[in-house]
């Protein structure tokens, strides 16, 4: 199996890449700073084109759209600058679409799967206020995934959207509820069970259906 993970240089993305490598799968990681991965700023169409060229003709069985930002975590009502909105949506929404678009031939060739890491903060049932930009962007990525599931079904490509849990990473913070290892174990099981029958699902890392 060939797995592509965006944002594979740290946090959940890095742990997922390591998990699949340890299981004997071929893994292609991407990250803004390159390093041992394919350089990919998900907001940059030119870099998506470069990635597509590198992977041309290589089927992708699983694409994990993990790369994202949480820029407004500490903002108050006097914050939330317009540029912060633009940067967040470019990474968390447009970046997901551009990644899928660039690798669509590879996914179709494998009749592969797309896993979009959103958040429970995308749900209308989780609206305690604050984090307006992040919440809105994750709601948009959820909507994007649901619509991709419809359009890619005829090509045999299944799409799942997932809440990875509140994870102890740089983004989640030390007070989070679960470890990276717990998140990866749960998410990998969700990806394994994703099929055309469940395409468009919004699930938590531990297998619970999440309200939209």
PDB file of C-alpha atoms in Angstrom:
ATOM      1  CA  UNK A   1       0.000   0.000   0.000  1.00  0.00           C
ATOM      2  CA  UNK A   2       1.206   3.496  -0.861  1.00  0.00           C
ATOM      3  CA  UNK A   3       0.247   6.160   1.678  1.00  0.00           C
ATOM      4  CA  UNK A   4       0.683   9.921   1.234  1.00  0.00           C
ATOM      5  CA  UNK A   5       0.568  12.089   4.368  1.00  0.00           C
ATOM      6  CA  UNK A   6       0.636  15.883   4.231  1.00  0.00           C
ATOM      7  CA  UNK A   7       2.191  17.747   7.141  1.00  0.00           C
ATOM      8  CA  UNK A   8       4.311  14.690   7.938  1.00  0.00           C
ATOM      9  CA  UNK A   9       7.109  16.561   9.707  1.00  0.00           C
ATOM     10  CA  UNK A  10       5.494  16.794  13.153  1.00  0.00           C
ATOM     11  CA  UNK A  11       2.589  15.846  15.372  1.00  0.00           C
ATOM     12  CA  UNK A  12      -0.096  13.474  14.134  1.00  0.00           C
ATOM     13  CA  UNK A  13       1.158  13.588  10.544  1.00  0.00           C
ATOM     14  CA  UNK A  14       4.622  12.441  11.498  1.00  0.00           C
ATOM     15  CA  UNK A  15       3.257   9.729  13.773  1.00  0.00           C
ATOM     16  CA  UNK A  16       0.907   8.441  11.061  1.00  0.00           C
ATOM     17  CA  UNK A  17       3.765   8.292   8.562  1.00  0.00           C
ATOM     18  CA  UNK A  18       5.904   6.360  11.050  1.00  0.00           C
ATOM     19  CA  UNK A  19       3.010   4.010  11.816  1.00  0.00           C
ATOM     20  CA  UNK A  20       2.510   3.048   8.193  1.00  0.00           C
ATOM     21  CA  UNK A  21       6.234   2.662   7.549  1.00  0.00           C
ATOM     22  CA  UNK A  22       6.534   0.369  10.567  1.00  0.00           C
ATOM     23  CA  UNK A  23       3.681  -1.707   9.141  1.00  0.00           C
ATOM     24  CA  UNK A  24       5.679  -2.203   5.945  1.00  0.00           C
ATOM     25  CA  UNK A  25       3.841   0.228   3.696  1.00  0.00           C
ATOM     26  CA  UNK A  26       5.402   2.708   1.311  1.00  0.00           C
ATOM     27  CA  UNK A  27       4.949   6.235   2.667  1.00  0.00           C
ATOM     28  CA  UNK A  28       5.362   9.568   0.942  1.00  0.00           C
ATOM     29  CA  UNK A  29       5.382  12.460   3.390  1.00  0.00           C
ATOM     30  CA  UNK A  30       5.112  16.142   2.582  1.00  0.00           C
ATOM     31  CA  UNK A  31       6.055  19.211   4.602  1.00  0.00           C
ATOM     32  CA  UNK A  32       6.623  22.896   4.031  1.00  0.00           C
ATOM     33  CA  UNK A  33      10.287  22.643   4.980  1.00  0.00           C
ATOM     34  CA  UNK A  34      10.981  19.578   2.854  1.00  0.00           C
ATOM     35  CA  UNK A  35      13.748  17.730   4.668  1.00  0.00           C
ATOM     36  CA  UNK A  36      13.209  13.985   4.189  1.00  0.00           C
ATOM     37  CA  UNK A  37       9.776  14.676   2.726  1.00  0.00           C
ATOM     38  CA  UNK A  38       8.494  16.158  -0.521  1.00  0.00           C
ATOM     39  CA  UNK A  39       8.447  19.959  -0.144  1.00  0.00           C
ATOM     40  CA  UNK A  40       4.814  21.063  -0.109  1.00  0.00           C
ATOM     41  CA  UNK A  41       3.292  24.245   1.170  1.00  0.00           C
ATOM     42  CA  UNK A  42      -0.338  23.228   0.676  1.00  0.00           C
ATOM     43  CA  UNK A  43      -1.258  26.854  -0.070  1.00  0.00           C
ATOM     44  CA  UNK A  44       1.074  26.961  -3.105  1.00  0.00           C
ATOM     45  CA  UNK A  45      -0.400  25.631  -6.394  1.00  0.00           C
ATOM     46  CA  UNK A  46       3.070  25.460  -7.981  1.00  0.00           C
ATOM     47  CA  UNK A  47       4.312  23.094  -5.284  1.00  0.00           C
ATOM     48  CA  UNK A  48       1.248  20.901  -5.769  1.00  0.00           C
ATOM     49  CA  UNK A  49       2.136  20.714  -9.448  1.00  0.00           C
ATOM     50  CA  UNK A  50       5.705  19.735  -8.569  1.00  0.00           C
ATOM     51  CA  UNK A  51       4.456  17.020  -6.206  1.00  0.00           C
ATOM     52  CA  UNK A  52       2.148  15.664  -8.887  1.00  0.00           C
ATOM     53  CA  UNK A  53       5.099  15.381 -11.270  1.00  0.00           C
ATOM     54  CA  UNK A  54       7.198  13.514  -8.695  1.00  0.00           C
ATOM     55  CA  UNK A  55       4.379  11.029  -8.076  1.00  0.00           C
ATOM     56  CA  UNK A  56       3.126  10.804 -11.677  1.00  0.00           C
ATOM     57  CA  UNK A  57       2.056   7.275 -12.595  1.00  0.00           C
ATOM     58  CA  UNK A  58       2.328   6.046  -8.989  1.00  0.00           C
ATOM     59  CA  UNK A  59      -0.993   4.846  -7.518  1.00  0.00           C
ATOM     60  CA  UNK A  60      -1.954   6.248  -4.096  1.00  0.00           C
ATOM     61  CA  UNK A  61      -3.978   3.895  -1.905  1.00  0.00           C
ATOM     62  CA  UNK A  62      -4.466   6.339   0.969  1.00  0.00           C
ATOM     63  CA  UNK A  63      -4.118  10.111   1.059  1.00  0.00           C
ATOM     64  CA  UNK A  64      -4.169  11.638   4.528  1.00  0.00           C
ATOM     65  CA  UNK A  65      -4.850  15.385   4.364  1.00  0.00           C
ATOM     66  CA  UNK A  66      -3.365  16.366   7.705  1.00  0.00           C
ATOM     67  CA  UNK A  67      -1.534  19.652   7.062  1.00  0.00           C
ATOM     68  CA  UNK A  68      -3.219  22.638   8.682  1.00  0.00           C
ATOM     69  CA  UNK A  69      -2.863  25.658  10.946  1.00  0.00           C
ATOM     70  CA  UNK A  70      -4.565  27.046  14.065  1.00  0.00           C
ATOM     71  CA  UNK A  71      -3.532  30.689  13.970  1.00  0.00           C
ATOM     72  CA  UNK A  72      -6.326  32.231  16.051  1.00  0.00           C
ATOM     73  CA  UNK A  73      -5.963  30.061  19.157  1.00  0.00           C
ATOM     74  CA  UNK A  74      -5.272  33.032  21.469  1.00  0.00           C
ATOM     75  CA  UNK A  75      -7.296  35.728  19.710  1.00  0.00           C
ATOM     76  CA  UNK A  76      -9.768  37.984  21.495  1.00  0.00           C
ATOM     77  CA  UNK A  77     -12.659  39.911  19.976  1.00  0.00           C
ATOM     78  CA  UNK A  78     -10.288  42.706  19.017  1.00  0.00           C
ATOM     79  CA  UNK A  79      -8.248  40.262  16.918  1.00  0.00           C
ATOM     80  CA  UNK A  80      -9.055  37.894  14.054  1.00  0.00           C
ATOM     81  CA  UNK A  81      -7.349  39.974  11.376  1.00  0.00           C
ATOM     82  CA  UNK A  82      -8.497  39.515   7.796  1.00  0.00           C
ATOM     83  CA  UNK A  83      -5.101  38.163   6.790  1.00  0.00           C
ATOM     84  CA  UNK A  84      -5.386  35.488   9.476  1.00  0.00           C
ATOM     85  CA  UNK A  85      -8.683  34.363   7.933  1.00  0.00           C
ATOM     86  CA  UNK A  86      -7.088  34.215   4.479  1.00  0.00           C
ATOM     87  CA  UNK A  87      -4.035  32.249   5.651  1.00  0.00           C
ATOM     88  CA  UNK A  88      -6.103  29.746   7.619  1.00  0.00           C
ATOM     89  CA  UNK A  89      -8.576  29.009   4.843  1.00  0.00           C
ATOM     90  CA  UNK A  90      -5.726  28.756   2.331  1.00  0.00           C
ATOM     91  CA  UNK A  91      -4.133  25.991   4.416  1.00  0.00           C
ATOM     92  CA  UNK A  92      -7.095  24.205   5.985  1.00  0.00           C
ATOM     93  CA  UNK A  93      -9.565  24.281   3.103  1.00  0.00           C
ATOM     94  CA  UNK A  94      -8.018  25.267  -0.224  1.00  0.00           C
ATOM     95  CA  UNK A  95      -4.916  23.252   0.670  1.00  0.00           C
ATOM     96  CA  UNK A  96      -6.976  20.102   1.107  1.00  0.00           C
ATOM     97  CA  UNK A  97      -8.711  20.592  -2.236  1.00  0.00           C
ATOM     98  CA  UNK A  98      -5.478  21.334  -4.106  1.00  0.00           C
ATOM     99  CA  UNK A  99      -3.863  18.211  -2.649  1.00  0.00           C
ATOM    100  CA  UNK A 100      -6.769  16.011  -3.707  1.00  0.00           C
ATOM    101  CA  UNK A 101      -6.869  17.656  -7.119  1.00  0.00           C
ATOM    102  CA  UNK A 102      -3.137  17.148  -7.693  1.00  0.00           C
ATOM    103  CA  UNK A 103      -3.216  13.463  -6.715  1.00  0.00           C
ATOM    104  CA  UNK A 104      -6.586  12.548  -8.205  1.00  0.00           C
ATOM    105  CA  UNK A 105      -5.085  10.505 -11.080  1.00  0.00           C
ATOM    106  CA  UNK A 106      -3.037   8.534  -8.537  1.00  0.00           C
ATOM    107  CA  UNK A 107      -6.071   7.947  -6.331  1.00  0.00           C
ATOM    108  CA  UNK A 108      -8.256   6.881  -9.240  1.00  0.00           C
ATOM    109  CA  UNK A 109      -5.573   4.438 -10.399  1.00  0.00           C
ATOM    110  CA  UNK A 110      -5.648   2.708  -7.003  1.00  0.00           C
ATOM    111  CA  UNK A 111      -9.358   3.235  -6.304  1.00  0.00           C
ATOM    112  CA  UNK A 112      -7.882   4.689  -3.159  1.00  0.00           C
ATOM    113  CA  UNK A 113      -9.109   6.478  -0.056  1.00  0.00           C
ATOM    114  CA  UNK A 114      -8.929  10.075   1.146  1.00  0.00           C
ATOM    115  CA  UNK A 115      -8.843  10.835   4.875  1.00  0.00           C
ATOM    116  CA  UNK A 116      -9.396  14.485   5.781  1.00  0.00           C
ATOM    117  CA  UNK A 117      -8.436  15.460   9.326  1.00  0.00           C
ATOM    118  CA  UNK A 118     -11.012  18.018  10.395  1.00  0.00           C
ATOM    119  CA  UNK A 119     -12.103  18.525  14.012  1.00  0.00           C
ATOM    120  CA  UNK A 120     -15.117  18.209  16.288  1.00  0.00           C
ATOM    121  CA  UNK A 121     -14.892  22.018  16.265  1.00  0.00           C
ATOM    122  CA  UNK A 122     -16.337  21.797  12.736  1.00  0.00           C
ATOM    123  CA  UNK A 123     -19.674  20.620  14.095  1.00  0.00           C
ATOM    124  CA  UNK A 124     -22.591  22.976  14.729  1.00  0.00           C
ATOM    125  CA  UNK A 125     -23.092  21.019  17.953  1.00  0.00           C
ATOM    126  CA  UNK A 126     -19.737  22.278  19.246  1.00  0.00           C
ATOM    127  CA  UNK A 127     -20.175  26.048  19.367  1.00  0.00           C
ATOM    128  CA  UNK A 128     -18.944  27.403  22.730  1.00  0.00           C
ATOM    129  CA  UNK A 129     -17.554  30.572  21.151  1.00  0.00           C
ATOM    130  CA  UNK A 130     -14.038  31.663  20.245  1.00  0.00           C
ATOM    131  CA  UNK A 131     -11.576  30.260  17.700  1.00  0.00           C
ATOM    132  CA  UNK A 132     -13.847  31.616  14.972  1.00  0.00           C
ATOM    133  CA  UNK A 133     -11.381  31.217  12.133  1.00  0.00           C
ATOM    134  CA  UNK A 134     -10.265  27.698  12.976  1.00  0.00           C
ATOM    135  CA  UNK A 135     -13.828  26.530  13.609  1.00  0.00           C
ATOM    136  CA  UNK A 136     -15.060  28.006  10.334  1.00  0.00           C
ATOM    137  CA  UNK A 137     -12.176  26.505   8.361  1.00  0.00           C
ATOM    138  CA  UNK A 138     -12.727  23.036   9.806  1.00  0.00           C
ATOM    139  CA  UNK A 139     -16.457  23.286   9.095  1.00  0.00           C
ATOM    140  CA  UNK A 140     -15.542  24.150   5.510  1.00  0.00           C
ATOM    141  CA  UNK A 141     -13.173  21.188   5.220  1.00  0.00           C
ATOM    142  CA  UNK A 142     -15.953  18.925   6.526  1.00  0.00           C
ATOM    143  CA  UNK A 143     -18.305  20.288   3.874  1.00  0.00           C
ATOM    144  CA  UNK A 144     -15.600  19.861   1.238  1.00  0.00           C
ATOM    145  CA  UNK A 145     -15.070  16.242   2.191  1.00  0.00           C
ATOM    146  CA  UNK A 146     -18.780  15.469   2.120  1.00  0.00           C
ATOM    147  CA  UNK A 147     -19.083  16.848  -1.401  1.00  0.00           C
ATOM    148  CA  UNK A 148     -15.915  15.148  -2.634  1.00  0.00           C
ATOM    149  CA  UNK A 149     -17.388  11.865  -1.416  1.00  0.00           C
ATOM    150  CA  UNK A 150     -20.306  12.329  -3.799  1.00  0.00           C
ATOM    151  CA  UNK A 151     -18.263  13.333  -6.828  1.00  0.00           C
ATOM    152  CA  UNK A 152     -15.513  10.716  -6.420  1.00  0.00           C
ATOM    153  CA  UNK A 153     -17.809   7.745  -5.751  1.00  0.00           C
ATOM    154  CA  UNK A 154     -18.076   6.858  -9.486  1.00  0.00           C
ATOM    155  CA  UNK A 155     -14.261   6.630  -9.572  1.00  0.00           C
ATOM    156  CA  UNK A 156     -14.214   4.203  -6.657  1.00  0.00           C
ATOM    157  CA  UNK A 157     -12.529   6.724  -4.339  1.00  0.00           C
ATOM    158  CA  UNK A 158     -13.898   6.848  -0.786  1.00  0.00           C
ATOM    159  CA  UNK A 159     -13.625   9.962   1.393  1.00  0.00           C
ATOM    160  CA  UNK A 160     -13.768  10.113   5.181  1.00  0.00           C
ATOM    161  CA  UNK A 161     -13.615  13.120   7.503  1.00  0.00           C
ATOM    162  CA  UNK A 162     -12.233  12.630  10.996  1.00  0.00           C
ATOM    163  CA  UNK A 163     -11.889  14.279  14.379  1.00  0.00           C
ATOM    164  CA  UNK A 164      -8.459  13.098  15.556  1.00  0.00           C
ATOM    165  CA  UNK A 165      -9.204  13.778  19.218  1.00  0.00           C
ATOM    166  CA  UNK A 166      -7.752  16.462  21.453  1.00  0.00           C
ATOM    167  CA  UNK A 167      -4.175  15.280  21.113  1.00  0.00           C
ATOM    168  CA  UNK A 168      -1.037  16.153  23.075  1.00  0.00           C
ATOM    169  CA  UNK A 169       0.857  17.890  20.279  1.00  0.00           C
ATOM    170  CA  UNK A 170       2.239  21.403  19.769  1.00  0.00           C
ATOM    171  CA  UNK A 171      -1.210  22.387  18.498  1.00  0.00           C
ATOM    172  CA  UNK A 172      -3.231  20.497  21.112  1.00  0.00           C
ATOM    173  CA  UNK A 173      -1.071  21.403  24.089  1.00  0.00           C
ATOM    174  CA  UNK A 174       0.021  19.440  27.119  1.00  0.00           C
ATOM    175  CA  UNK A 175      -3.431  19.488  28.697  1.00  0.00           C
ATOM    176  CA  UNK A 176      -5.010  17.510  25.845  1.00  0.00           C
ATOM    177  CA  UNK A 177      -6.952  14.302  26.438  1.00  0.00           C
ATOM    178  CA  UNK A 178      -5.107  11.625  24.446  1.00  0.00           C
ATOM    179  CA  UNK A 179      -1.585  10.814  23.303  1.00  0.00           C
ATOM    180  CA  UNK A 180      -0.407  10.868  19.715  1.00  0.00           C
ATOM    181  CA  UNK A 181      -0.063   7.075  19.796  1.00  0.00           C
ATOM    182  CA  UNK A 182      -3.699   6.675  20.872  1.00  0.00           C
ATOM    183  CA  UNK A 183      -4.852   9.014  18.111  1.00  0.00           C
ATOM    184  CA  UNK A 184      -2.818   7.216  15.457  1.00  0.00           C
ATOM    185  CA  UNK A 185      -4.032   3.780  16.517  1.00  0.00           C
ATOM    186  CA  UNK A 186      -7.649   4.904  16.364  1.00  0.00           C
ATOM    187  CA  UNK A 187      -7.330   6.861  13.145  1.00  0.00           C
ATOM    188  CA  UNK A 188      -5.540   4.070  11.303  1.00  0.00           C
ATOM    189  CA  UNK A 189      -8.397   1.727  12.229  1.00  0.00           C
ATOM    190  CA  UNK A 190     -10.899   4.256  10.884  1.00  0.00           C
ATOM    191  CA  UNK A 191      -8.964   4.542   7.623  1.00  0.00           C
ATOM    192  CA  UNK A 192      -8.857   0.744   7.305  1.00  0.00           C
ATOM    193  CA  UNK A 193     -12.636   0.464   7.547  1.00  0.00           C
ATOM    194  CA  UNK A 194     -13.390   3.385   5.222  1.00  0.00           C
ATOM    195  CA  UNK A 195     -15.153   2.181   2.075  1.00  0.00           C
ATOM    196  CA  UNK A 196     -17.589   3.402  -0.546  1.00  0.00           C
ATOM    197  CA  UNK A 197     -20.353   2.226   1.779  1.00  0.00           C
ATOM    198  CA  UNK A 198     -19.187   4.676   4.476  1.00  0.00           C
ATOM    199  CA  UNK A 199     -17.835   7.397   2.191  1.00  0.00           C
ATOM    200  CA  UNK A 200     -18.726  10.883   3.436  1.00  0.00           C
ATOM    201  CA  UNK A 201     -18.616   9.793   7.080  1.00  0.00           C
ATOM    202  CA  UNK A 202     -17.634  12.199   9.866  1.00  0.00           C
ATOM    203  CA  UNK A 203     -16.172  10.110  12.673  1.00  0.00           C
ATOM    204  CA  UNK A 204     -14.096  10.502  15.810  1.00  0.00           C
ATOM    205  CA  UNK A 205     -10.719   8.853  16.221  1.00  0.00           C
ATOM    206  CA  UNK A 206     -12.296   6.114  18.352  1.00  0.00           C
ATOM    207  CA  UNK A 207     -15.022   5.196  15.875  1.00  0.00           C
ATOM    208  CA  UNK A 208     -18.024   7.232  16.954  1.00  0.00           C
ATOM    209  CA  UNK A 209     -20.173   8.939  14.336  1.00  0.00           C
ATOM    210  CA  UNK A 210     -19.981  12.693  14.939  1.00  0.00           C
ATOM    211  CA  UNK A 211     -22.936  15.045  14.332  1.00  0.00           C
ATOM    212  CA  UNK A 212     -22.371  17.464  11.495  1.00  0.00           C
TER     213      UNK A 212
END
